[in-house]
Every structure is written in structure tokens, then in C-alpha cells.
GROMACS .gro file of C-alpha atoms in nm:
model
  160
    1MET     CA    1  -5.270   4.036  -3.819
    2VAL     CA    2  -5.047   4.326  -3.962
    3SER     CA    3  -4.851   4.231  -4.270
    4GLU     CA    4  -4.605   4.512  -4.300
    5VAL     CA    5  -4.517   4.759  -4.038
    6LYS     CA    6  -4.445   5.094  -4.182
    7VAL     CA    7  -4.084   5.233  -4.114
    8ALA     CA    8  -4.217   5.554  -3.983
    9ASP     CA    9  -4.445   5.351  -3.745
   10GLU     CA   10  -4.150   5.127  -3.653
   11VAL     CA   11  -3.951   5.450  -3.541
   12TRP     CA   12  -4.243   5.577  -3.355
   13LEU     CA   13  -4.300   5.260  -3.144
   14ALA     CA   14  -3.932   5.253  -3.049
   15ALA     CA   15  -3.944   5.611  -2.948
   16ALA     CA   16  -4.267   5.560  -2.753
   17SER     CA   17  -4.126   5.237  -2.587
   18LEU     CA   18  -3.836   5.455  -2.450
   19HIS     CA   19  -4.049   5.740  -2.339
   20ARG     CA   20  -4.296   5.490  -2.127
   21ARG     CA   21  -4.002   5.293  -1.986
   22HIS     CA   22  -3.805   5.608  -1.900
   23PRO     CA   23  -4.063   5.876  -1.793
   24ASP     CA   24  -3.801   6.076  -1.619
   25ARG     CA   25  -3.627   6.157  -1.952
   26THR     CA   26  -3.745   6.420  -2.187
   27ASP     CA   27  -3.537   6.284  -2.501
   28PHE     CA   28  -3.335   6.036  -2.640
   29GLY     CA   29  -3.022   5.996  -2.845
   30ILE     CA   30  -3.041   5.877  -3.215
   31ASP     CA   31  -2.836   5.555  -3.140
   32GLU     CA   32  -3.075   5.478  -2.821
   33ILE     CA   33  -3.393   5.494  -3.060
   34MET     CA   34  -3.182   5.292  -3.316
   35ALA     CA   35  -3.116   5.008  -3.053
   36GLU     CA   36  -3.463   5.026  -2.931
   37ALA     CA   37  -3.593   4.963  -3.288
   38THR     CA   38  -3.336   4.674  -3.328
   39SER     CA   39  -3.449   4.502  -3.004
   40ALA     CA   40  -3.809   4.555  -3.051
   41ASP     CA   41  -3.810   4.321  -3.366
   42LEU     CA   42  -4.117   4.451  -3.498
   43THR     CA   43  -4.099   4.298  -3.830
   44GLY     CA   44  -3.921   3.956  -3.763
   45LYS     CA   45  -3.649   4.051  -4.002
   46PRO     CA   46  -3.323   4.268  -3.962
   47LEU     CA   47  -3.391   4.621  -3.901
   48ARG     CA   48  -3.442   4.801  -4.238
   49PRO     CA   49  -3.191   5.043  -4.379
   50GLY     CA   50  -3.479   5.321  -4.386
   51VAL     CA   51  -3.511   5.338  -4.015
   52LYS     CA   52  -3.209   5.552  -3.949
   53VAL     CA   53  -3.294   5.797  -4.206
   54HIS     CA   54  -3.646   5.816  -4.066
   55VAL     CA   55  -3.515   5.884  -3.708
   56TYR     CA   56  -3.248   6.145  -3.867
   57GLN     CA   57  -3.506   6.318  -4.096
   58HIS     CA   58  -3.831   6.196  -4.223
   59CYS     CA   59  -4.010   6.164  -3.909
   60VAL     CA   60  -3.873   6.487  -3.748
   61ALA     CA   61  -4.172   6.750  -3.726
   62ASN     CA   62  -3.923   7.050  -3.686
   63LYS     CA   63  -3.700   6.960  -3.976
   64PRO     CA   64  -3.800   7.036  -4.362
   65PRO     CA   65  -3.947   6.742  -4.521
   66ASN     CA   66  -3.734   6.525  -4.710
   67PRO     CA   67  -3.953   6.386  -4.857
   68GLY     CA   68  -4.156   6.250  -4.561
   69ARG     CA   69  -4.395   6.492  -4.394
   70TYR     CA   70  -4.429   6.284  -4.089
   71ARG     CA   71  -4.419   6.457  -3.720
   72MET     CA   72  -4.354   6.161  -3.504
   73LEU     CA   73  -4.050   6.300  -3.332
   74VAL     CA   74  -3.911   6.651  -3.257
   75GLU     CA   75  -3.553   6.730  -3.253
   76THR     CA   76  -3.456   6.878  -2.940
   77ALA     CA   77  -3.080   6.923  -2.987
   78PRO     CA   78  -2.838   6.771  -3.244
   79ARG     CA   79  -2.882   6.414  -3.262
   80ARG     CA   80  -3.150   6.430  -2.984
   81ARG     CA   81  -3.514   6.331  -3.027
   82ARG     CA   82  -3.846   6.302  -2.848
   83LEU     CA   83  -4.213   6.203  -2.943
   84PHE     CA   84  -4.400   6.466  -3.104
   85ARG     CA   85  -4.677   6.597  -2.868
   86PRO     CA   86  -4.986   6.802  -2.998
   87GLY     CA   87  -4.868   7.175  -2.982
   88ASP     CA   88  -4.522   7.102  -3.077
   89PRO     CA   89  -4.365   7.336  -3.333
   90CYS     CA   90  -4.329   7.183  -3.668
   91HIS     CA   91  -4.192   7.276  -4.017
   92ARG     CA   92  -4.480   7.457  -4.201
   93GLU     CA   93  -4.487   7.164  -4.465
   94ARG     CA   94  -4.551   6.903  -4.200
   95SER     CA   95  -4.833   7.056  -4.011
   96ASN     CA   96  -5.081   6.803  -4.132
   97GLY     CA   97  -4.834   6.500  -4.126
   98LYS     CA   98  -4.907   6.179  -3.964
   99ASP     CA   99  -4.790   6.198  -3.592
  100VAL     CA  100  -4.922   5.867  -3.441
  101PRO     CA  101  -4.933   5.526  -3.616
  102VAL     CA  102  -5.301   5.405  -3.696
  103ARG     CA  103  -5.367   5.146  -3.405
  104ASP     CA  104  -5.479   4.867  -3.647
  105SER     CA  105  -5.162   4.909  -3.852
  106VAL     CA  106  -4.925   4.787  -3.575
  107PRO     CA  107  -4.883   4.451  -3.405
  108VAL     CA  108  -5.126   4.378  -3.138
  109GLN     CA  109  -4.865   4.349  -2.869
  110HIS     CA  110  -4.762   4.708  -2.931
  111ARG     CA  111  -5.097   4.876  -2.944
  112ASP     CA  112  -5.087   4.954  -2.599
  113LEU     CA  113  -4.834   5.219  -2.665
  114ILE     CA  114  -5.082   5.404  -2.867
  115ASP     CA  115  -5.329   5.410  -2.584
  116TRP     CA  116  -5.051   5.494  -2.348
  117TYR     CA  117  -4.965   5.796  -2.585
  118HIS     CA  118  -5.344   5.904  -2.608
  119ARG     CA  119  -5.369   5.902  -2.229
  120GLU     CA  120  -5.060   6.081  -2.168
  121TYR     CA  121  -5.070   6.364  -2.420
  122LEU     CA  122  -5.445   6.403  -2.514
  123ASP     CA  123  -5.713   6.496  -2.305
  124SER     CA  124  -6.036   6.266  -2.286
  125ASN     CA  125  -6.181   6.443  -2.604
  126GLY     CA  126  -5.861   6.329  -2.815
  127GLN     CA  127  -5.745   6.717  -2.820
  128ALA     CA  128  -5.418   6.841  -2.732
  129ASP     CA  129  -5.383   6.948  -2.363
  130ASP     CA  130  -5.297   7.296  -2.470
  131PRO     CA  131  -5.232   7.525  -2.167
  132VAL     CA  132  -5.314   7.847  -2.364
  133LEU     CA  133  -5.653   7.690  -2.514
  134ALA     CA  134  -5.725   7.593  -2.165
  135LEU     CA  135  -5.772   7.953  -2.092
  136ARG     CA  136  -6.066   7.961  -2.324
  137GLY     CA  137  -6.361   8.155  -2.141
  138LEU     CA  138  -6.153   8.247  -1.816
  139GLY     CA  139  -6.275   8.581  -1.672
  140LYS     CA  140  -6.591   8.593  -1.903
  141GLU     CA  141  -6.796   8.710  -1.614
  142ILE     CA  142  -6.590   9.051  -1.636
  143TRP     CA  143  -6.763   9.156  -1.956
  144ALA     CA  144  -7.101   8.951  -1.917
  145GLY     CA  145  -7.382   9.161  -2.055
  146GLU     CA  146  -7.151   9.409  -2.203
  147ALA     CA  147  -7.080   9.451  -2.590
  148ALA     CA  148  -6.710   9.370  -2.678
  149ASP     CA  149  -6.662   9.739  -2.823
  150ALA     CA  150  -6.827   9.885  -2.515
  151TYR     CA  151  -6.599   9.690  -2.303
  152VAL     CA  152  -6.288   9.785  -2.459
  153ARG     CA  153  -6.373  10.164  -2.487
  154ARG     CA  154  -6.438  10.144  -2.113
  155GLN     CA  155  -6.087   9.989  -2.057
  156ARG     CA  156  -5.912  10.252  -2.289
  157ALA     CA  157  -6.091  10.545  -2.105
  158ASP     CA  158  -5.871  10.479  -1.799
  159TRP     CA  159  -5.544  10.468  -1.993
  160GLN     CA  160  -5.492  10.865  -1.972
   0.00000   0.00000   0.00000
């Protein structure tokens, strides 16, 4: 049993619910996220006042931390947010911030959202599905058996 859901986790769960329910949408307005947080009723109490400031500032990866370093959301346009995805740009001081709630820290009925996020945005190794990193090793047969410096010299010889 989860005793107290963190405000940042509550914000993430609201945004994730919207993304899963509306896969055709890329982002959501702050008011939509707030309405989802209210209707989800994660705490069994009225919506806490800190939720709104977390949606505006504390959870937004590409804003300077104030004071939170979470990176659960990304500002896509003024008053528009979407879930942070691995590889998204974030403010320098947020680069190691929390981006997904710890599974055991959210109510059981909402843990499937964390599973959905991992399936949707991470590969089977739990790594970001980064298209640039996916290029690692591409074309290695071109220089197989040749030292890197020799390969570069050979390539540069054709420049004249």
C-alpha cells in the first residue's frame, strides 16, 4: 500500500494517462493535465496546491530548476507539455533528475502506466531508443582489418 503519492509522481501519472488514452496527440495543455490529475484522484483528497506549480515549472525538463530537478515533462510550446522521453533535451542542472516514478511508489492500479511508458519509450534493455546510437557499428566492414589512422589517411588522399 502506498501511503503518500509524491506530487511530481501525481503529475507524471496524469500526463502519462493522457498520452496513453490519446496516442495521436503529441502534447497537452496545462489545463488538460490539471483536469486529469483532478479526475484521477490518486490521493483520495482534493488536488494539492503543489500540483499546478509542478506542471508549470518543477517537473519541466527544459526549464531551469526552481527548485525541483525533475524531468518528467517537456515544454513543447507555451502552456503545452508532453512526457519527457529519453534523449529529450533538458536543462543542464536537470540531466540526472527523476523522469519516471518508482513503480512501488504509486498505487497498484496505476503501475500499468509505468509499464506502458517503458514499453513505449525504452528498448528491451531499458535504454532509450535513440536513433543516433542505433547507428553504432554501421559500416564497420568498410575499415575492418585496417587501423583507424590508416583509414583516415587513405580517405584524405582522395580529397585533392
